[in-house]
XYZ file of C-alpha atoms in Angstrom:
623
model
C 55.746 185.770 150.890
C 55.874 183.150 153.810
C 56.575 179.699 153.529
C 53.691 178.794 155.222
C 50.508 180.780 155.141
C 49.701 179.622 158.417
C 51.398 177.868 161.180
C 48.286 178.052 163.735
C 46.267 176.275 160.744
C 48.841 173.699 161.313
C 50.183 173.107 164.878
C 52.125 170.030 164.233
C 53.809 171.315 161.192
C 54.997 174.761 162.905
C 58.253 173.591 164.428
C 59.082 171.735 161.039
C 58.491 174.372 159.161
C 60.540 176.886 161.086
C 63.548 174.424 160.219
C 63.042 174.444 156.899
C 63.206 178.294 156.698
C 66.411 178.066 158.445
C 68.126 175.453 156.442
C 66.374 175.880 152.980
C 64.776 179.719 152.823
C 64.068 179.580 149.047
C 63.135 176.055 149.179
C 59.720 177.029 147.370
C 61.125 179.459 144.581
C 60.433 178.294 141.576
C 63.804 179.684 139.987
C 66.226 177.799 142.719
C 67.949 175.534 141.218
C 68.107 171.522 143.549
C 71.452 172.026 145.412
C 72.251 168.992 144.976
C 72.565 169.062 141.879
C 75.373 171.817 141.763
C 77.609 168.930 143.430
C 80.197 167.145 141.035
C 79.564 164.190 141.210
C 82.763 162.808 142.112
C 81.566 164.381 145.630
C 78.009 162.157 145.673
C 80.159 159.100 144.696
C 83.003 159.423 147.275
C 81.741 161.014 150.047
C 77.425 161.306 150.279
C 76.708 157.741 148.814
C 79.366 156.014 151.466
C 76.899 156.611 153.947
C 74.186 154.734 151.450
C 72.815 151.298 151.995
C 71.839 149.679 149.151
C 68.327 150.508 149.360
C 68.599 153.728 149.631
C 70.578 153.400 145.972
C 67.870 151.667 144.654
C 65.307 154.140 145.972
C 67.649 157.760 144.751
C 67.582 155.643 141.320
C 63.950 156.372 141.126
C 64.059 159.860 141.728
C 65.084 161.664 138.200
C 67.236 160.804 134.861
C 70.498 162.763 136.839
C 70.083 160.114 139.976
C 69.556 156.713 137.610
C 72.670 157.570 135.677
C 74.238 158.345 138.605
C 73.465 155.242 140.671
C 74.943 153.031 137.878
C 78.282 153.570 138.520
C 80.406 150.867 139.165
C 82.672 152.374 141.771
C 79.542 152.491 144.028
C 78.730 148.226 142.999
C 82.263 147.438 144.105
C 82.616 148.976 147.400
C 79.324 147.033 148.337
C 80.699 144.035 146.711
C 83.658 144.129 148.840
C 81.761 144.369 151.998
C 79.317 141.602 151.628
C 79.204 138.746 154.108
C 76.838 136.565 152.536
C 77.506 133.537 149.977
C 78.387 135.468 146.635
C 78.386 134.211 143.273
C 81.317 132.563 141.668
C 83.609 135.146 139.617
C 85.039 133.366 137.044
C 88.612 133.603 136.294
C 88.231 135.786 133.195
C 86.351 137.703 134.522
C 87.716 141.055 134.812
C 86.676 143.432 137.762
C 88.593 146.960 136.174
C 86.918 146.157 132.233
C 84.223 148.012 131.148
C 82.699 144.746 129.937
C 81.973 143.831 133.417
C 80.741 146.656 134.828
C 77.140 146.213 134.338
C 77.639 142.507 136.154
C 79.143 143.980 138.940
C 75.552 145.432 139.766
C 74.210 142.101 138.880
C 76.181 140.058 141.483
C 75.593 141.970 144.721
C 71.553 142.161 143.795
C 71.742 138.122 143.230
C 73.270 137.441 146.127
C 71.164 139.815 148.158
C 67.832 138.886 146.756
C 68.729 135.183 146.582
C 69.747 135.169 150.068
C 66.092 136.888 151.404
C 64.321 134.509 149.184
C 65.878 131.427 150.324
C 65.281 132.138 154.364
C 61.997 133.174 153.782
C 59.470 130.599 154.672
C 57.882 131.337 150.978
C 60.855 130.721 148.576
C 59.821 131.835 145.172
C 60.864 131.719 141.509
C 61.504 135.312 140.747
C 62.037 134.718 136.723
C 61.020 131.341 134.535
C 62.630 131.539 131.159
C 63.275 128.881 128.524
C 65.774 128.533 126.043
C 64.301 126.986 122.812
C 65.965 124.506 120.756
C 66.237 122.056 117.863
C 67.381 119.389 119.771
C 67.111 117.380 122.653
C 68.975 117.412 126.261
C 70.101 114.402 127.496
C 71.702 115.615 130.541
C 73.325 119.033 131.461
C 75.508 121.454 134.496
C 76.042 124.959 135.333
C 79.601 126.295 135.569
C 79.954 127.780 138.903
C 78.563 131.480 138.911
C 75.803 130.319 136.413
C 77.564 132.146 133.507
C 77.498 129.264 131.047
C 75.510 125.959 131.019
C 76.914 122.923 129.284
C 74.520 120.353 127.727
C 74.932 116.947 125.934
C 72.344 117.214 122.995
C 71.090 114.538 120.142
C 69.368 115.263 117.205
C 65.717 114.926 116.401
C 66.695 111.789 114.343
C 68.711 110.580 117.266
C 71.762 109.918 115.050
C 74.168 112.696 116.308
C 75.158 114.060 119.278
C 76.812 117.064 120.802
C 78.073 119.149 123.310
C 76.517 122.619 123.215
C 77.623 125.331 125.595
C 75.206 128.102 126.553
C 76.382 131.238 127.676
C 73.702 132.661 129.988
C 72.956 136.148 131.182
C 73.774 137.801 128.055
C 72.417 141.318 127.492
C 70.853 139.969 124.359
C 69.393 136.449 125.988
C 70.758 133.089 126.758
C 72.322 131.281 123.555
C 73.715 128.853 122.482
C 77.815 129.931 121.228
C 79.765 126.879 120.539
C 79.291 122.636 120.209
C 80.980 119.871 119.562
C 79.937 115.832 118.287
C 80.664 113.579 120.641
C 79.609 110.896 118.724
C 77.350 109.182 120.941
C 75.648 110.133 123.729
C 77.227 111.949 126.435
C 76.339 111.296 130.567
C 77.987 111.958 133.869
C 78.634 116.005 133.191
C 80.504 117.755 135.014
C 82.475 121.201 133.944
C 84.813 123.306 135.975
C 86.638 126.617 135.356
C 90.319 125.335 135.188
C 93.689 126.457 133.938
C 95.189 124.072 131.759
C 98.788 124.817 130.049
C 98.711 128.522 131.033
C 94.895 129.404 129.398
C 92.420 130.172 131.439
C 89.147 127.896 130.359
C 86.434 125.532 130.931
C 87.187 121.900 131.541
C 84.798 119.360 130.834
C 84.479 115.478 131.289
C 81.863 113.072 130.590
C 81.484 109.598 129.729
C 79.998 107.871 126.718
C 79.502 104.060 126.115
C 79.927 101.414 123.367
C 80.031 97.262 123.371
C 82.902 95.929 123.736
C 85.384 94.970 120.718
C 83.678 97.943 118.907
C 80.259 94.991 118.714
C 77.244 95.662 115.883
C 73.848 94.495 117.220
C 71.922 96.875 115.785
C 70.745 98.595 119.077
C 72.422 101.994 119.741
C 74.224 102.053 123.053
C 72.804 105.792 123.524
C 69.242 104.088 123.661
C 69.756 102.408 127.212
C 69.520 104.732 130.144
C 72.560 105.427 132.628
C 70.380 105.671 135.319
C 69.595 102.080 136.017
C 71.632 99.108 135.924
C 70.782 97.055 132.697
C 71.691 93.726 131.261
C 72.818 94.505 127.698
C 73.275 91.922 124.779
C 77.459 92.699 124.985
C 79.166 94.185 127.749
C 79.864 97.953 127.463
C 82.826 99.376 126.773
C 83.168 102.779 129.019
C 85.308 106.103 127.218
C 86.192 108.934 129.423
C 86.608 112.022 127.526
C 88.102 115.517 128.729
C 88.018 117.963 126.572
C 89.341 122.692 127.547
C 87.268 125.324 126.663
C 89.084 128.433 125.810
C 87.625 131.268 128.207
C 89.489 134.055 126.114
C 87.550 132.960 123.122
C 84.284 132.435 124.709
C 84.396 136.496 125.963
C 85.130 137.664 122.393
C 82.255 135.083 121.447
C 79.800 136.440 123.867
C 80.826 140.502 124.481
C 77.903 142.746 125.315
C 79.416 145.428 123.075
C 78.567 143.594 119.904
C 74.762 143.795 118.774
C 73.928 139.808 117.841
C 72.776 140.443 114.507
C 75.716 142.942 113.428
C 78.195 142.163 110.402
C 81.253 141.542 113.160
C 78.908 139.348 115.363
C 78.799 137.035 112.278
C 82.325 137.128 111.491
C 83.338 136.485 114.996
C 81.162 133.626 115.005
C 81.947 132.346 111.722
C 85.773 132.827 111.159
C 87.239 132.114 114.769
C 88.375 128.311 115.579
C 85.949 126.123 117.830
C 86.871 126.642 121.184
C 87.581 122.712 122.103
C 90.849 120.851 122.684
C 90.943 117.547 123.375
C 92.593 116.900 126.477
C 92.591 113.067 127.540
C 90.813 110.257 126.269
C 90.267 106.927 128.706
C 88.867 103.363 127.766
C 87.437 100.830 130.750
C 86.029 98.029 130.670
C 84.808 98.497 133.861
C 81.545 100.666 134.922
C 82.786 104.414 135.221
C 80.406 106.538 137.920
C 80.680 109.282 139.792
C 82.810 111.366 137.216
C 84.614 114.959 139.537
C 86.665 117.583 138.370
C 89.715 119.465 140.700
C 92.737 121.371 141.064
C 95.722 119.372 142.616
C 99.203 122.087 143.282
C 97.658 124.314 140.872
C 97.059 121.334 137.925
C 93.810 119.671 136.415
C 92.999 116.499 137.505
C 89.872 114.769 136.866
C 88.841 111.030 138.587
C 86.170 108.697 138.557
C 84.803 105.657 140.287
C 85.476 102.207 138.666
C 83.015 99.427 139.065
C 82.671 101.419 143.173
C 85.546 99.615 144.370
C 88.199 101.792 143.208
C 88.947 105.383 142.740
C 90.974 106.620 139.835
C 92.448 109.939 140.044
C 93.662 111.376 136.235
C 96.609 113.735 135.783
C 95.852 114.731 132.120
C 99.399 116.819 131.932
C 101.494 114.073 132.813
C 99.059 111.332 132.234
C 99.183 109.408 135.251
C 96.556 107.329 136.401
C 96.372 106.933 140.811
C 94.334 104.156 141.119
C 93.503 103.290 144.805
C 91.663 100.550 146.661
C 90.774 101.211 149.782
C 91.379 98.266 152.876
C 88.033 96.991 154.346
C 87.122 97.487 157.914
C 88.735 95.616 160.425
C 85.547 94.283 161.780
C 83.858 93.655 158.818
C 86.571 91.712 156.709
C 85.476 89.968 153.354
C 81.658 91.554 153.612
C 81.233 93.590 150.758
C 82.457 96.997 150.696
C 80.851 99.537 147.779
C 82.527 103.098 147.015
C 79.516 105.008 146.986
C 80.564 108.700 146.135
C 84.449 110.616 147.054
C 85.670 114.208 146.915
C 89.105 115.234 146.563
C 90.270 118.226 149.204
C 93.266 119.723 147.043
C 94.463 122.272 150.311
C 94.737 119.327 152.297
C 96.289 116.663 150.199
C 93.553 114.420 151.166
C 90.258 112.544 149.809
C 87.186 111.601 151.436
C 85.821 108.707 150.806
C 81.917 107.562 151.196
C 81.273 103.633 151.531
C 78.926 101.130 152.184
C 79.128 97.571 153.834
C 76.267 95.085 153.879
C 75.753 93.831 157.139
C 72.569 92.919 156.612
C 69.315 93.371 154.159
C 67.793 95.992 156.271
C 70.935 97.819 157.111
C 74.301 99.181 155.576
C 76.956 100.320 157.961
C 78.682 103.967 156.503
C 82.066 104.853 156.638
C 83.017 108.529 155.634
C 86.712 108.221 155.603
C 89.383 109.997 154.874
C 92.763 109.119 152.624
C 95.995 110.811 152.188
C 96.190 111.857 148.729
C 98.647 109.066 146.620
C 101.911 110.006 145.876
C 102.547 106.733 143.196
C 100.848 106.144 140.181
C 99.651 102.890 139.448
C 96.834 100.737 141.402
C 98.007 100.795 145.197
C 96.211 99.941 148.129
C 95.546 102.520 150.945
C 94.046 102.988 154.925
C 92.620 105.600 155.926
C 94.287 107.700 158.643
C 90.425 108.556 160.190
C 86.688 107.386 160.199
C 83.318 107.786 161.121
C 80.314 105.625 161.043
C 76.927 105.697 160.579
C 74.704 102.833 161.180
C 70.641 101.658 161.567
C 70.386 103.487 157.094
C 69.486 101.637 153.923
C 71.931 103.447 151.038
C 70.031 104.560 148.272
C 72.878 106.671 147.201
C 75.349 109.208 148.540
C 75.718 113.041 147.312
C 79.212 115.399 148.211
C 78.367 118.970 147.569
C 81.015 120.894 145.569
C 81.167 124.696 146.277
C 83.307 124.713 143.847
C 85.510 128.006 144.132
C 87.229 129.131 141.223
C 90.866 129.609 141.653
C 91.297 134.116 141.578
C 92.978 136.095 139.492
C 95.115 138.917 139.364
C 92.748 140.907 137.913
C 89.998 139.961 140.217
C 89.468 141.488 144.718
C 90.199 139.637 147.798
C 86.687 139.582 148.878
C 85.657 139.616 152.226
C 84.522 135.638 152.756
C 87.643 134.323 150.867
C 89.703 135.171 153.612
C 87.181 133.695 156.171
C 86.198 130.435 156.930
C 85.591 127.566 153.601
C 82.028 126.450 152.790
C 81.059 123.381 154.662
C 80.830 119.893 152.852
C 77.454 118.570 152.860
C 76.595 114.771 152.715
C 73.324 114.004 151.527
C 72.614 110.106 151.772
C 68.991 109.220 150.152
C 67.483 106.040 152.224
C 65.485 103.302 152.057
C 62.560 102.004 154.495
C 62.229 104.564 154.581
C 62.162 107.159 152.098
C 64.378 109.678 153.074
C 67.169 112.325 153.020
C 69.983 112.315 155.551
C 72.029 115.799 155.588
C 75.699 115.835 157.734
C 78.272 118.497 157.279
C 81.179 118.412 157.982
C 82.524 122.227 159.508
C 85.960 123.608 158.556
C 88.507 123.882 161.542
C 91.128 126.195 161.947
C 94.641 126.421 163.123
C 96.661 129.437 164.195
C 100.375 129.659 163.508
C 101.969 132.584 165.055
C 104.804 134.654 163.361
C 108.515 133.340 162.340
C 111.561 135.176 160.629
C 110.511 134.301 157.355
C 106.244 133.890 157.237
C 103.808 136.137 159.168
C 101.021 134.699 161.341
C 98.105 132.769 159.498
C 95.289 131.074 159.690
C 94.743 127.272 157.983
C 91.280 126.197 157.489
C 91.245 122.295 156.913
C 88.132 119.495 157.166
C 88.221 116.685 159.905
C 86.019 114.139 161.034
C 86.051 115.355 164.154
C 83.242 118.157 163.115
C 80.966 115.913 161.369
C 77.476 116.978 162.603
C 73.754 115.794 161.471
C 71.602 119.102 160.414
C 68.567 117.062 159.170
C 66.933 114.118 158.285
C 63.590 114.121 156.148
C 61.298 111.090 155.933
C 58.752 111.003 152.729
C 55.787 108.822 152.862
C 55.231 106.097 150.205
C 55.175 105.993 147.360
C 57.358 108.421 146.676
C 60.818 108.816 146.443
C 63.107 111.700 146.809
C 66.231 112.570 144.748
C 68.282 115.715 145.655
C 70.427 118.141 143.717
C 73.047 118.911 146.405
C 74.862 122.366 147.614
C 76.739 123.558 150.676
C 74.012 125.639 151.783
C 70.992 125.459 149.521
C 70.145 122.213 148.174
C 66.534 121.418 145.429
C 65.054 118.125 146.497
C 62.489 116.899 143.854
C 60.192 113.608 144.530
C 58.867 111.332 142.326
C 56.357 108.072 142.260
C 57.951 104.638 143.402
C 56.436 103.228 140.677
C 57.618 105.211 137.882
C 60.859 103.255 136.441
C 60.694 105.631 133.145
C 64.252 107.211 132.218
C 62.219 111.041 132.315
C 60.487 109.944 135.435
C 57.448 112.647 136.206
C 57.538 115.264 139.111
C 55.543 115.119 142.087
C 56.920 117.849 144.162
C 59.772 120.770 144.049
C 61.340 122.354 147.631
C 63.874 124.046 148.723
C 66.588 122.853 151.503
C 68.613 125.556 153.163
C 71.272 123.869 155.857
C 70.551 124.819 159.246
C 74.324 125.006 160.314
C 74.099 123.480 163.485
C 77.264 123.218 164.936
C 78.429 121.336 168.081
C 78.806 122.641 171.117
C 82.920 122.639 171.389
C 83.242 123.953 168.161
C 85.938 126.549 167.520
C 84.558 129.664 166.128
C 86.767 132.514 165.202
C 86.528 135.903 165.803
C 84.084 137.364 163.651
C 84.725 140.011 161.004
C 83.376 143.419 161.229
C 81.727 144.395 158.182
C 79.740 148.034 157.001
C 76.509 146.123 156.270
C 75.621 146.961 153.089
C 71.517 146.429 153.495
C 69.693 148.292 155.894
C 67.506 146.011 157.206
C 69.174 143.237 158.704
C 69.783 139.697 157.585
C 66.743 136.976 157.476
C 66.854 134.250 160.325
C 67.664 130.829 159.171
C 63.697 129.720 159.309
C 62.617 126.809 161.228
C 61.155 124.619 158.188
C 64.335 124.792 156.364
C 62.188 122.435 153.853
C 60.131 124.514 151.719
C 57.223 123.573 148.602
C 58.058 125.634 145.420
C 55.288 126.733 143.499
C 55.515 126.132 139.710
C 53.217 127.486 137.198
C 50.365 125.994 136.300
C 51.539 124.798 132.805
C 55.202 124.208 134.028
C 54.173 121.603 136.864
C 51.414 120.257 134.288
C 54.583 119.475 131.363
C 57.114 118.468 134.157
C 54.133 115.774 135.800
C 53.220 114.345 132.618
C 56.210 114.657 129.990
C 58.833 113.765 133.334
C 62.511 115.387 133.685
C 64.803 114.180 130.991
C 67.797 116.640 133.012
C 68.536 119.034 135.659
C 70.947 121.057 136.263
C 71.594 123.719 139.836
C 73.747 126.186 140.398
C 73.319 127.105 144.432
C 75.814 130.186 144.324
C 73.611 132.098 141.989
C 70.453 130.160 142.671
C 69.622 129.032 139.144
C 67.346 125.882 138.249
C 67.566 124.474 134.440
C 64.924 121.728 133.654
C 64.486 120.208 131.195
C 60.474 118.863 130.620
C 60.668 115.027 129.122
C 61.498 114.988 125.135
C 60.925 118.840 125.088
C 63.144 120.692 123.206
C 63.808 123.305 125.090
C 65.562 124.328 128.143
C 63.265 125.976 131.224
C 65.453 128.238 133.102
C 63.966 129.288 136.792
C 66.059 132.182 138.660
C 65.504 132.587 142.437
C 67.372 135.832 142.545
C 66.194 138.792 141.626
C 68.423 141.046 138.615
C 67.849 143.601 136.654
C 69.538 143.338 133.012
C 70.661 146.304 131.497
C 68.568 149.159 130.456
C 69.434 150.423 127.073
C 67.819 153.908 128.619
C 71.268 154.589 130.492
C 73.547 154.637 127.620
C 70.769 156.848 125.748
C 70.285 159.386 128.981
C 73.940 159.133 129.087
C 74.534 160.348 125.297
C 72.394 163.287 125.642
C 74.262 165.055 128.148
C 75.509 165.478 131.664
C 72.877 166.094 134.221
C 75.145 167.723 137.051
C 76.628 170.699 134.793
C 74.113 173.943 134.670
C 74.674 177.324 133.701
C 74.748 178.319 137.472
C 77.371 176.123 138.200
C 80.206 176.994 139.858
C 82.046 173.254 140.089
C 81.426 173.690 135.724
C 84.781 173.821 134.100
């Protein structure tokens, strides 16, 4: 019987039809078996699905039980993962690319950083999942470990008597939740939380301040009841403690693996019968007002710093405990006017430090100085010039933000991926102004040098950050009365506004965008060759859009809570594009994703127990 009952019925479809005769003749009987399906599927992996884009995975995951078991395996994840040449998200260091604990993430990271990437350069940017977290307790202030993985949060009580530390692990098969804490005593402000080696384990390291009065005072007014947000005048000075404390990543994994069901016998006694993961690392008393609290790696050791009263930075080696205190000279032209440290961020592969400040010229203008410092050799207060500068003039400082890409240091265990060996993430300088209301945004591009090959090194390439490539992207006036406050990132930055008027410590939002940096570079800038990649997408890359500043629609109850209850913390984690908010005196945690991820289905391990899909009796790859 013909394929076809009748071509001249069908004109167009003649020709096509003739091909399919030729290529498939028994493409209609019922009893053929799919051809493809008589190919091992070592041959699909390794040879058909290299000429797959990612979309066309997606799609052939759609098409039967064989193809969606198929489509899961990591070995197909990795080889897009190693071509991708957009912004990925952080690995951390324990994270091991050749488990089978990590294969389902594998998946996760490419989508993320694929759908985050489209959503962001649209001119629509939307929240693709709004979750919370609920709790017994409330957040006083919280950050995201590069990656998003975990989330660290400073907690009190309902009472208000104690406080904690509670670290979140995030992204778990099972739901975020809450895995280890620690007191702290009173209340604990300033975050911030890095992945960092520290004496040869592999970990989390945290800092944060906390405040008492001074000579260990009683006035019957907890210290944890004034805000850190504003300057006060308390009844006794303050007394400022600097706390660091190392998070064991080897126990957090057996804490948190996706093997163990959450309300099994061992998930209890793993919880119940293993050590807290918290060492005390250094402890710091000041009598002076701590700020501006950073984390970094310094020749492959933990250091953490601070600001002191904004006239010096101190710089913390916890291992040897040295303190590198530095003041920095005032401008020649401007000697004896005051001079304020407004914000500073250590570059480790340069030995160096930048260094944001201030001087009052006058009240309707501050002259800036972005500056940059050799890195001090001595311990002990010394006082330093910087060996370059750049100014900007005509702005009003509200404050100054340094955005942290934060890269954790790889491991063994872990690829060279394509965009570590390229070019560093610029720094972006966000300075919020006044009359008027604004944001400022300069970046300052990596440079490069080429050193050719010797006896003993081959050729290389050293990226480094100079003045000399400072550039303004944007600058974003907001009519009164509001005010804008930003929650900085390299590329992708969450600007929130808020009323003038509204001096409350949860102050209520007004409005929620998106920022993406327009990378505009100057016109000499050097620009290396670029790498050839195998796209892994199809359709090609979005266009950085014109209004890089973009409204973000909440939901009607979540913009309702966050307007009238305020924002007691927020937390963003750019690399994975993850937004944790936390509503006034709520307890609870709301956590909006703007990448798209699909968690794991428990139907693959069952389709994958009840047999193999590419084995039939007719075929002749079958063992």
């Amino acid at each position: 019987m013909p394929a076809v009952k009748s071509a001249l019925c069908y004109p167009h479809f003649a020709f096509f039809a003739s091909a399919l005769d030729k290529c498939f003749p028994h493409r209609f009987v019922k009893r053929a078996p799919c051809s493809i399906f008589k190919l091992p599927p070592d041959v699909l992996i390794d040879v058909i699905f290299l000429y797959l884009y990612v979309e066309d995975i997606l799609a052939l995951r759609r098409v039967s039980k064989a193809f969606f078991v198929l489509t899961h395996e990591p070995v197909i994840w990795k080889r897009f993962l190693l071509n991708m040449d957009i912004p990925l998200p952080h690995l951390r260091p324990s994270f091991k690319y050749t488990s089978d604990a990590t294969d389902y993430e594998v998946e996760q990271i490419v989508t993320r950083a694929l759908s985050l990437d489209d959503n962001w350069r649209s001119s629509r940017t939307r929240i693709r999942a709004n979750k919370y977290i609920p709790l017994q307790h409330q957040v006083l202030d919280m950050v995201l470990l590069p990656g998003g993985k975990f989330l660290v949060a400073s907690m009190k009580d309902a009472a208000g008597f104690r406080c904690y530390l509670t670290l979140f692990a995030m992204d778990h098969p099972n739901g975020h939740r809450a895995i280890a804490r620690v007191p702290t005593i009173s209340k604990a402000y300033f975050l911030q939380a890095k992945y960092v080696e520290w004496k040869g384990r592999k970990g989390i390291m945290i800092v944060y301040c906390r405040r008492r009065f001074q000579n260990y005072s009683r006035t019957g007014v907890d210290p944890s009841d004034y805000s850190h947000r504003t300057e006060i005048d308390p009844p006794i000075p303050f007394a400022y403690e600097v706390k660091c404390l190392h998070v064991d990543l080897e126990r957090l994994e057996y804490l948190v693996d996706p093997h163990v069901p959450p309300v099994s016998s061992e998930f209890y006694q793993r919880r119940f019968t293993e050590a807290p993961p918290f060492t005390e690392v250094e402890f710091i008393e000041s009598d002076y007002n701590v700020t501006n609290l950073t984390l970094f790696e310094f020749n492959r050791n933990p250091f953490f710093g601070f600001l002191q009263e904004e006239e010096k930075v101190v710089l913390v080696n916890p291992l040897t405990r040295e303190m590198f205190i530095m003041s920095c000279v005032d401008h020649p032209d401007y000697p004896g006017y005051e001079h304020r440290i407004r914000a500073f961020r250590v570059l480790p592969g340069q030995k160096e430090i930048l260094i944001v400040r201030t001087v009052t010229i006058s009240a309707t203008a501050d002259l800036v100085l972005l500056e940059i410092y050799a890195a001090p050799q001595h311990h002990g207060l010394w006082r330093y010039q910087c060996t370059d500068r750049y100014t900007i003039t005509g702005k009003v400082i509200a404050s100054v933000h340094i955005s942290d890409y934060g890269v954790p240091s790889t491991t063994g265990d872990q690829p060279t991926l394509q965009l570590s060996t390229g070019p560093p993430p610029p720094i972006s300088l966000y300075f919020r102004t006044l009359n008027p209301n604004a944001i400022l945004h300069h970046s300052i591009l990596p440079s490069y040098l080429d050193y050719p090959k010797t006896l003993s090194r081959p050729a290389r390439r050293v990226w480094f950050y100079d003045l000399a490539q400072v550039t303004l992207q944007t600058n974003h006036h907001v009519s009164p009365p509001y005010n804008l406050h930003i929650l900085p990132g390299a590329y992708r930055a969450v600007v929130y506004s808020i009323r003038e008027e509204d001096r409350k410590d949860t102050p209520g939002l007004v409005a929620l965008r998106r920022y993406l940096n327009p990378e505009f570079t100057p016109k000499d800038y050097p620009r290396p060759s670029p790498v050839t990649l195998n796209s892994v997408l199809r359709k090609p890359r979005y266009t950085i859009p014109a209004a890089v500043y973009s409204s973000i629609e909440l939901s009607v109850n979540a913009r309702e809570q966050l307007a009238k209850n305020g924002i007691s913390a927020i937390a963003w984690d750019e690399s994975i594009g993850r937004l944790c908010i936390v509503p006034g005196n709520e307890q609870k945690i709301r956590v909006l994703d703007f990448s798209s991820v699909v968690q794991p289905d428990e139907r693959l391990s069952r389709w994958v127990k009840a047999g193999t899909y590419f084995q039939r009796k007719d075929d002749p790859f079958k063992p």
